[in-house]
mmCIF file of C-alpha atoms in Angstrom:
data_model
loop_
_atom_site.group_PDB
_atom_site.id
_atom_site.type_symbol
_atom_site.label_atom_id
_atom_site.label_comp_id
_atom_site.label_asym_id
_atom_site.label_seq_id
_atom_site.Cartn_x
_atom_site.Cartn_y
_atom_site.Cartn_z
ATOM 1 C CA UNK A 1031 -0.134 -0.110 0.065
ATOM 2 C CA UNK A 1032 1.212 3.192 -0.533
ATOM 3 C CA UNK A 1033 1.850 5.013 2.906
ATOM 4 C CA UNK A 1034 0.797 8.487 3.847
ATOM 5 C CA UNK A 1035 2.445 10.667 6.388
ATOM 6 C CA UNK A 1036 0.306 13.114 8.315
ATOM 7 C CA UNK A 1037 0.397 14.904 11.757
ATOM 8 C CA UNK A 1038 -2.347 17.177 13.030
ATOM 9 C CA UNK A 1039 0.438 19.860 13.516
ATOM 10 C CA UNK A 1040 -0.069 20.614 9.955
ATOM 11 C CA UNK A 1041 -3.020 22.535 11.313
ATOM 12 C CA UNK A 1042 -1.078 24.515 13.614
ATOM 13 C CA UNK A 1043 0.881 26.514 11.378
ATOM 14 C CA UNK A 1044 -1.535 29.637 11.219
ATOM 15 C CA UNK A 1045 -0.943 32.078 8.798
ATOM 16 C CA UNK A 1046 -2.519 35.786 8.454
ATOM 17 C CA UNK A 1047 -5.910 36.113 7.099
ATOM 18 C CA UNK A 1048 -6.320 35.799 3.533
ATOM 19 C CA UNK A 1049 -2.855 34.164 3.054
ATOM 20 C CA UNK A 1050 -2.768 31.539 0.460
ATOM 21 C CA UNK A 1051 -0.552 29.106 2.094
ATOM 22 C CA UNK A 1052 -3.501 28.507 4.740
ATOM 23 C CA UNK A 1053 -4.783 25.987 7.154
ATOM 24 C CA UNK A 1054 -7.763 25.020 4.659
ATOM 25 C CA UNK A 1055 -4.891 23.483 2.252
ATOM 26 C CA UNK A 1056 -4.232 20.755 4.887
ATOM 27 C CA UNK A 1057 -7.737 20.085 5.547
ATOM 28 C CA UNK A 1058 -8.690 19.923 1.752
ATOM 29 C CA UNK A 1059 -5.771 17.209 1.282
ATOM 30 C CA UNK A 1060 -6.600 15.195 4.063
ATOM 31 C CA UNK A 1061 -10.308 15.119 3.502
ATOM 32 C CA UNK A 1062 -9.347 14.366 -0.397
ATOM 33 C CA UNK A 1063 -7.109 11.211 0.552
ATOM 34 C CA UNK A 1064 -9.409 10.085 3.118
ATOM 35 C CA UNK A 1065 -11.877 9.169 0.482
ATOM 36 C CA UNK A 1066 -9.011 7.069 -1.228
ATOM 37 C CA UNK A 1067 -8.967 2.851 -0.796
ATOM 38 C CA UNK A 1068 -5.623 1.356 -0.450
ATOM 39 C CA UNK A 1069 -3.527 3.862 1.336
ATOM 40 C CA UNK A 1070 -2.220 3.378 4.850
ATOM 41 C CA UNK A 1071 -1.772 5.812 7.401
ATOM 42 C CA UNK A 1072 1.028 6.610 9.310
ATOM 43 C CA UNK A 1073 2.017 9.506 11.889
ATOM 44 C CA UNK A 1074 4.455 11.956 10.712
ATOM 45 C CA UNK A 1075 6.991 12.171 13.533
ATOM 46 C CA UNK A 1076 8.663 14.785 14.628
ATOM 47 C CA UNK A 1077 12.260 15.475 13.197
ATOM 48 C CA UNK A 1078 15.186 16.254 15.700
ATOM 49 C CA UNK A 1079 17.065 19.565 14.713
ATOM 50 C CA UNK A 1080 19.746 17.206 13.756
ATOM 51 C CA UNK A 1081 17.831 16.089 10.626
ATOM 52 C CA UNK A 1082 17.224 19.932 9.566
ATOM 53 C CA UNK A 1083 21.055 20.115 9.791
ATOM 54 C CA UNK A 1084 21.838 17.910 7.245
ATOM 55 C CA UNK A 1085 21.211 20.872 4.834
ATOM 56 C CA UNK A 1086 20.627 24.010 7.132
ATOM 57 C CA UNK A 1087 23.419 25.261 9.476
ATOM 58 C CA UNK A 1088 22.886 25.281 13.392
ATOM 59 C CA UNK A 1089 22.804 28.879 13.259
ATOM 60 C CA UNK A 1090 19.791 29.113 10.866
ATOM 61 C CA UNK A 1091 17.587 26.602 12.711
ATOM 62 C CA UNK A 1092 18.468 28.914 15.780
ATOM 63 C CA UNK A 1093 17.321 32.111 13.894
ATOM 64 C CA UNK A 1094 13.877 29.883 12.644
ATOM 65 C CA UNK A 1095 13.736 28.902 16.545
ATOM 66 C CA UNK A 1096 14.182 32.358 17.951
ATOM 67 C CA UNK A 1097 11.751 34.023 15.310
ATOM 68 C CA UNK A 1098 8.603 31.739 16.549
ATOM 69 C CA UNK A 1099 6.043 34.236 18.340
ATOM 70 C CA UNK A 1100 4.177 33.147 21.761
ATOM 71 C CA UNK A 1101 0.889 34.542 20.064
ATOM 72 C CA UNK A 1102 -0.319 35.837 17.079
ATOM 73 C CA UNK A 1103 2.228 36.251 13.977
ATOM 74 C CA UNK A 1104 5.913 36.894 13.190
ATOM 75 C CA UNK A 1105 6.850 37.778 9.587
ATOM 76 C CA UNK A 1106 10.033 36.188 8.257
ATOM 77 C CA UNK A 1107 9.646 38.546 4.877
ATOM 78 C CA UNK A 1108 6.670 39.798 3.307
ATOM 79 C CA UNK A 1109 5.251 36.286 2.244
ATOM 80 C CA UNK A 1110 6.713 33.915 5.042
ATOM 81 C CA UNK A 1111 5.059 34.051 8.461
ATOM 82 C CA UNK A 1112 5.228 31.967 11.262
ATOM 83 C CA UNK A 1113 2.777 31.350 14.260
ATOM 84 C CA UNK A 1114 3.189 29.450 17.635
ATOM 85 C CA UNK A 1115 2.618 25.981 15.966
ATOM 86 C CA UNK A 1116 4.743 26.583 13.111
ATOM 87 C CA UNK A 1117 8.247 25.322 14.053
ATOM 88 C CA UNK A 1118 6.638 21.652 15.412
ATOM 89 C CA UNK A 1119 4.447 21.687 12.018
ATOM 90 C CA UNK A 1120 7.754 22.540 9.568
ATOM 91 C CA UNK A 1121 9.496 19.681 12.035
ATOM 92 C CA UNK A 1122 6.744 17.057 11.484
ATOM 93 C CA UNK A 1123 6.851 17.423 7.847
ATOM 94 C CA UNK A 1124 10.622 17.060 7.978
ATOM 95 C CA UNK A 1125 10.177 13.970 9.914
ATOM 96 C CA UNK A 1126 7.553 12.545 7.916
ATOM 97 C CA UNK A 1127 9.896 12.717 4.901
ATOM 98 C CA UNK A 1128 12.594 11.222 6.741
ATOM 99 C CA UNK A 1129 9.971 8.211 7.904
ATOM 100 C CA UNK A 1130 8.792 7.993 4.456
ATOM 101 C CA UNK A 1131 12.203 7.621 3.074
ATOM 102 C CA UNK A 1132 13.013 4.795 5.636
ATOM 103 C CA UNK A 1133 9.860 3.009 5.073
ATOM 104 C CA UNK A 1134 10.280 2.996 1.082
ATOM 105 C CA UNK A 1135 14.241 1.977 1.363
ATOM 106 C CA UNK A 1136 13.176 -0.753 3.944
ATOM 107 C CA UNK A 1137 10.610 -2.209 1.615
ATOM 108 C CA UNK A 1138 7.555 -1.669 3.612
ATOM 109 C CA UNK A 1139 6.224 0.247 0.944
ATOM 110 C CA UNK A 1140 7.361 1.158 -2.391
ATOM 111 C CA UNK A 1141 5.417 4.687 -2.627
ATOM 112 C CA UNK A 1142 4.769 7.261 -0.070
ATOM 113 C CA UNK A 1143 2.936 10.721 0.022
ATOM 114 C CA UNK A 1144 3.642 13.446 2.711
ATOM 115 C CA UNK A 1145 0.610 15.408 3.525
ATOM 116 C CA UNK A 1146 2.464 18.246 5.513
ATOM 117 C CA UNK A 1147 2.575 21.685 5.211
ATOM 118 C CA UNK A 1148 4.609 24.135 5.306
ATOM 119 C CA UNK A 1149 6.055 23.274 2.052
ATOM 120 C CA UNK A 1150 9.921 23.484 1.491
ATOM 121 C CA UNK A 1151 11.512 23.873 -1.454
ATOM 122 C CA UNK A 1152 12.063 27.587 -1.165
ATOM 123 C CA UNK A 1153 13.878 27.085 1.800
ATOM 124 C CA UNK A 1154 17.411 28.247 1.047
ATOM 125 C CA UNK A 1155 20.528 26.886 3.014
ATOM 126 C CA UNK A 1156 19.928 30.237 5.466
ATOM 127 C CA UNK A 1157 16.873 32.037 4.034
ATOM 128 C CA UNK A 1158 13.376 31.366 4.493
ATOM 129 C CA UNK A 1159 11.171 32.461 1.974
ATOM 130 C CA UNK A 1160 8.149 31.601 -0.393
ATOM 131 C CA UNK A 1161 5.723 30.193 2.367
ATOM 132 C CA UNK A 1162 9.171 27.605 3.241
ATOM 133 C CA UNK A 1163 10.962 27.210 6.756
ATOM 134 C CA UNK A 1164 13.033 24.208 5.997
ATOM 135 C CA UNK A 1165 14.033 22.134 2.772
ATOM 136 C CA UNK A 1166 11.964 18.908 3.663
ATOM 137 C CA UNK A 1167 12.770 17.111 0.093
ATOM 138 C CA UNK A 1168 16.548 18.009 -0.197
ATOM 139 C CA UNK A 1169 16.750 17.008 3.595
ATOM 140 C CA UNK A 1170 15.014 13.454 2.722
ATOM 141 C CA UNK A 1171 17.381 13.003 -0.205
ATOM 142 C CA UNK A 1172 20.654 13.977 2.071
ATOM 143 C CA UNK A 1173 18.964 11.090 4.839
ATOM 144 C CA UNK A 1174 18.988 8.655 2.064
ATOM 145 C CA UNK A 1175 22.427 9.044 0.832
ATOM 146 C CA UNK A 1176 23.918 9.608 4.384
ATOM 147 C CA UNK A 1177 21.553 7.235 6.435
ATOM 148 C CA UNK A 1178 20.638 4.576 4.019
ATOM 149 C CA UNK A 1179 24.134 4.909 1.640
ATOM 150 C CA UNK A 1180 22.383 5.226 -1.407
ATOM 151 C CA UNK A 1181 24.503 6.590 -4.058
ATOM 152 C CA UNK A 1182 22.101 8.272 -6.368
ATOM 153 C CA UNK A 1183 18.768 9.918 -5.160
ATOM 154 C CA UNK A 1184 16.734 12.081 -7.791
ATOM 155 C CA UNK A 1185 14.767 14.858 -6.752
ATOM 156 C CA UNK A 1186 11.819 15.981 -8.945
ATOM 157 C CA UNK A 1187 10.032 19.332 -8.745
ATOM 158 C CA UNK A 1188 6.554 20.025 -10.676
ATOM 159 C CA UNK A 1189 5.415 22.739 -8.438
ATOM 160 C CA UNK A 1190 4.698 25.975 -10.752
ATOM 161 C CA UNK A 1191 7.416 27.952 -8.852
ATOM 162 C CA UNK A 1192 10.887 26.917 -9.243
ATOM 163 C CA UNK A 1193 12.493 25.507 -6.188
ATOM 164 C CA UNK A 1194 15.018 27.655 -5.601
ATOM 165 C CA UNK A 1195 15.930 26.332 -2.319
ATOM 166 C CA UNK A 1196 16.428 22.615 -3.051
ATOM 167 C CA UNK A 1197 18.647 23.688 -5.972
ATOM 168 C CA UNK A 1198 20.182 25.876 -3.275
ATOM 169 C CA UNK A 1199 21.039 22.856 -1.186
ATOM 170 C CA UNK A 1200 21.842 20.040 -3.575
ATOM 171 C CA UNK A 1201 23.683 22.577 -5.961
ATOM 172 C CA UNK A 1202 27.351 20.750 -4.834
ATOM 173 C CA UNK A 1203 25.698 17.147 -3.835
ATOM 174 C CA UNK A 1204 26.986 15.346 -6.941
ATOM 175 C CA UNK A 1205 25.106 12.356 -5.695
ATOM 176 C CA UNK A 1206 21.900 13.840 -6.257
ATOM 177 C CA UNK A 1207 19.726 14.714 -9.554
ATOM 178 C CA UNK A 1208 17.339 17.956 -9.150
ATOM 179 C CA UNK A 1209 15.243 18.422 -12.192
ATOM 180 C CA UNK A 1210 12.388 21.227 -12.229
ATOM 181 C CA UNK A 1211 9.788 22.099 -14.424
ATOM 182 C CA UNK A 1212 8.097 25.486 -13.475
ATOM 183 C CA UNK A 1213 6.459 28.771 -14.888
ATOM 184 C CA UNK A 1214 9.137 31.326 -16.154
ATOM 185 C CA UNK A 1215 9.161 34.334 -15.756
ATOM 186 C CA UNK A 1216 7.798 33.911 -12.226
ATOM 187 C CA UNK A 1217 8.402 33.963 -8.675
ATOM 188 C CA UNK A 1218 11.404 33.352 -7.302
ATOM 189 C CA UNK A 1219 13.044 34.255 -10.751
ATOM 190 C CA UNK A 1220 15.578 31.402 -10.850
ATOM 191 C CA UNK A 1221 15.214 28.088 -12.794
ATOM 192 C CA UNK A 1222 16.865 29.269 -15.927
ATOM 193 C CA UNK A 1223 18.212 26.452 -18.303
ATOM 194 C CA UNK A 1224 21.716 27.477 -17.838
ATOM 195 C CA UNK A 1225 21.605 26.951 -14.168
ATOM 196 C CA UNK A 1226 23.222 23.107 -13.943
ATOM 197 C CA UNK A 1227 24.672 22.628 -10.703
ATOM 198 C CA UNK A 1228 28.134 22.139 -9.908
ATOM 199 C CA UNK A 1229 28.265 18.749 -11.094
ATOM 200 C CA UNK A 1230 26.038 19.058 -13.997
ATOM 201 C CA UNK A 1231 23.392 17.733 -11.285
ATOM 202 C CA UNK A 1232 20.474 20.412 -11.812
ATOM 203 C CA UNK A 1233 17.995 20.333 -14.508
ATOM 204 C CA UNK A 1234 15.615 22.938 -15.108
ATOM 205 C CA UNK A 1235 13.029 23.207 -17.755
ATOM 206 C CA UNK A 1236 10.984 26.462 -17.705
ATOM 207 C CA UNK A 1237 7.689 26.802 -19.187
ATOM 208 C CA UNK A 1238 6.192 29.923 -20.836
ATOM 209 C CA UNK A 1239 2.899 31.169 -19.093
ATOM 210 C CA UNK A 1240 -0.508 30.274 -20.297
ATOM 211 C CA UNK A 1241 1.086 26.682 -21.708
ATOM 212 C CA UNK A 1242 -0.593 23.493 -20.568
ATOM 213 C CA UNK A 1243 -0.704 19.485 -21.256
ATOM 214 C CA UNK A 1244 1.383 19.836 -24.191
ATOM 215 C CA UNK A 1245 4.286 21.682 -23.444
ATOM 216 C CA UNK A 1246 4.391 20.382 -20.094
ATOM 217 C CA UNK A 1247 4.335 16.598 -21.609
ATOM 218 C CA UNK A 1248 7.264 17.597 -23.946
ATOM 219 C CA UNK A 1249 9.368 19.380 -21.159
ATOM 220 C CA UNK A 1250 9.074 15.907 -18.837
ATOM 221 C CA UNK A 1251 8.996 13.392 -22.040
ATOM 222 C CA UNK A 1252 11.800 14.978 -23.920
ATOM 223 C CA UNK A 1253 13.849 16.663 -21.171
ATOM 224 C CA UNK A 1254 13.285 15.703 -17.460
ATOM 225 C CA UNK A 1255 12.611 11.749 -17.922
ATOM 226 C CA UNK A 1256 15.229 11.055 -20.338
ATOM 227 C CA UNK A 1257 17.875 12.996 -17.834
ATOM 228 C CA UNK A 1258 16.468 10.662 -15.052
ATOM 229 C CA UNK A 1259 16.671 7.619 -16.993
ATOM 230 C CA UNK A 1260 20.213 8.145 -17.374
ATOM 231 C CA UNK A 1261 20.860 9.072 -13.837
ATOM 232 C CA UNK A 1262 19.467 5.778 -12.826
ATOM 233 C CA UNK A 1263 18.268 6.789 -9.464
ATOM 234 C CA UNK A 1264 17.924 4.510 -6.597
ATOM 235 C CA UNK A 1265 15.223 6.536 -4.989
ATOM 236 C CA UNK A 1266 13.040 9.378 -6.134
ATOM 237 C CA UNK A 1267 11.892 12.475 -4.226
ATOM 238 C CA UNK A 1268 8.858 14.185 -5.831
ATOM 239 C CA UNK A 1269 8.498 18.003 -4.890
ATOM 240 C CA UNK A 1270 4.860 17.759 -5.231
ATOM 241 C CA UNK A 1271 3.294 21.068 -5.927
ATOM 242 C CA UNK A 1272 -0.280 21.708 -7.415
ATOM 243 C CA UNK A 1273 -0.252 25.103 -8.417
ATOM 244 C CA UNK A 1274 0.377 24.486 -11.978
ATOM 245 C CA UNK A 1275 -3.234 23.851 -12.512
ATOM 246 C CA UNK A 1276 -5.210 25.972 -14.694
ATOM 247 C CA UNK A 1277 -7.401 27.288 -11.210
ATOM 248 C CA UNK A 1278 -4.794 28.124 -9.180
ATOM 249 C CA UNK A 1279 -4.379 31.929 -8.252
ATOM 250 C CA UNK A 1280 -0.768 32.460 -8.152
ATOM 251 C CA UNK A 1281 0.293 31.541 -11.473
ATOM 252 C CA UNK A 1282 -0.683 31.151 -15.026
ATOM 253 C CA UNK A 1283 0.011 27.390 -16.468
ATOM 254 C CA UNK A 1284 -2.972 25.289 -17.730
ATOM 255 C CA UNK A 1285 -2.416 21.809 -16.034
ATOM 256 C CA UNK A 1286 -5.356 19.266 -15.227
ATOM 257 C CA UNK A 1287 -5.390 17.241 -12.568
ATOM 258 C CA UNK A 1288 -5.096 14.262 -15.318
ATOM 259 C CA UNK A 1289 -1.403 15.948 -16.080
ATOM 260 C CA UNK A 1290 -0.714 15.509 -12.562
ATOM 261 C CA UNK A 1291 -1.760 11.960 -12.937
ATOM 262 C CA UNK A 1292 0.260 11.379 -16.050
ATOM 263 C CA UNK A 1293 3.176 12.898 -14.704
ATOM 264 C CA UNK A 1294 3.230 10.851 -11.627
ATOM 265 C CA UNK A 1295 3.099 7.499 -13.547
ATOM 266 C CA UNK A 1296 5.931 8.457 -15.859
ATOM 267 C CA UNK A 1297 8.035 9.392 -12.967
ATOM 268 C CA UNK A 1298 6.929 5.907 -11.420
ATOM 269 C CA UNK A 1299 7.950 3.846 -14.584
ATOM 270 C CA UNK A 1300 11.496 5.214 -14.480
ATOM 271 C CA UNK A 1301 11.881 4.498 -10.535
ATOM 272 C CA UNK A 1302 10.334 1.076 -11.572
ATOM 273 C CA UNK A 1303 13.541 0.512 -14.136
ATOM 274 C CA UNK A 1304 16.083 1.875 -11.720
ATOM 275 C CA UNK A 1305 15.048 2.430 -8.103
ATOM 276 C CA UNK A 1306 12.904 -0.673 -7.202
ATOM 277 C CA UNK A 1307 9.833 1.415 -7.825
ATOM 278 C CA UNK A 1308 10.825 3.657 -4.581
ATOM 279 C CA UNK A 1309 9.285 6.987 -4.796
ATOM 280 C CA UNK A 1310 8.719 9.349 -1.999
ATOM 281 C CA UNK A 1311 6.437 12.341 -2.590
ATOM 282 C CA UNK A 1312 6.034 15.547 -0.218
ATOM 283 C CA UNK A 1313 3.731 18.304 -0.655
ATOM 284 C CA UNK A 1314 4.464 21.808 -1.979
ATOM 285 C CA UNK A 1315 2.225 24.397 -3.357
ATOM 286 C CA UNK A 1316 -1.310 24.303 -4.485
ATOM 287 C CA UNK A 1317 -3.673 27.330 -3.455
ATOM 288 C CA UNK A 1318 -7.021 26.656 -5.327
ATOM 289 C CA UNK A 1319 -8.722 24.118 -2.571
ATOM 290 C CA UNK A 1320 -10.853 22.331 -5.242
ATOM 291 C CA UNK A 1321 -8.155 21.702 -7.425
ATOM 292 C CA UNK A 1322 -5.915 20.935 -4.955
ATOM 293 C CA UNK A 1323 -7.788 18.249 -3.381
ATOM 294 C CA UNK A 1324 -8.644 16.675 -7.121
ATOM 295 C CA UNK A 1325 -4.823 17.010 -8.218
ATOM 296 C CA UNK A 1326 -3.366 15.229 -4.859
ATOM 297 C CA UNK A 1327 -5.951 12.761 -5.436
ATOM 298 C CA UNK A 1328 -5.024 12.000 -8.950
ATOM 299 C CA UNK A 1329 -1.288 12.086 -7.883
ATOM 300 C CA UNK A 1330 -1.645 9.664 -5.014
ATOM 301 C CA UNK A 1331 -3.914 7.386 -7.284
ATOM 302 C CA UNK A 1332 -1.118 7.204 -9.450
ATOM 303 C CA UNK A 1333 1.243 6.445 -6.759
ATOM 304 C CA UNK A 1334 -1.235 3.727 -5.440
ATOM 305 C CA UNK A 1335 -1.516 2.132 -9.088
ATOM 306 C CA UNK A 1336 2.387 1.776 -9.119
ATOM 307 C CA UNK A 1337 1.929 -0.313 -5.622
ATOM 308 C CA UNK A 1338 0.389 -3.085 -7.986
#
């Protein structure tokens, strides 16, 4: 069965009224997944700070911890806010990803989805930004490499915004491939095709605004998936953002929930060839609640079908 990693702390990261990265996102995802059969639910454990420090220095953790308010909100930048429950939620997101990596590598499941927030792919080594505190997917990749002895881990990102944080955290990590499709131009302004990493281990496939299924499938089918196949990963981690959906208010791509199902199934096929089918996915963006729920369901159904 596909493992689902969840913890109620996802509901305790409260953002200011009107903020798109809100508690209702976690509620919508939880409801959508609760309607699906063939899933195995697990508590997302709370990560120790040492887990965060696989990618972020201790002084950065200290700054985040010190910024957490006793009540109301504190702003780390114009977009990124924290409340009393934010650090706990972020640590459970990191811990959930780590537990999913452990379970998939141990053969307890072939696929897993971490249904937690806040997202993580914009968090750079010493900078919280884009609603993100810690680089959840990158930390999961480092755990697989350093704790489990894997030699090649791929992190794939189909969020509509470029995962600048993941790219930053893995830029010098030659044992990883980071590959992303994303709208360009768009926040955060990174992700050009010429950004290739210190070891030619970064691959960016920018997509023009207002493009949809055909352009997305060309980017993945002609660029990212062949590179993934050549890399021959032993584990695939997906930064699963669903804000490329046509209904999303923060961007201008025209994907459908069927597109998320297609790209997930295509990733799983490559994982089957090289990684024993091992895929861990962690929630990133997606801000239209109905589109988010439908897209997460399509994504997890594809993961579940890959389980066989």
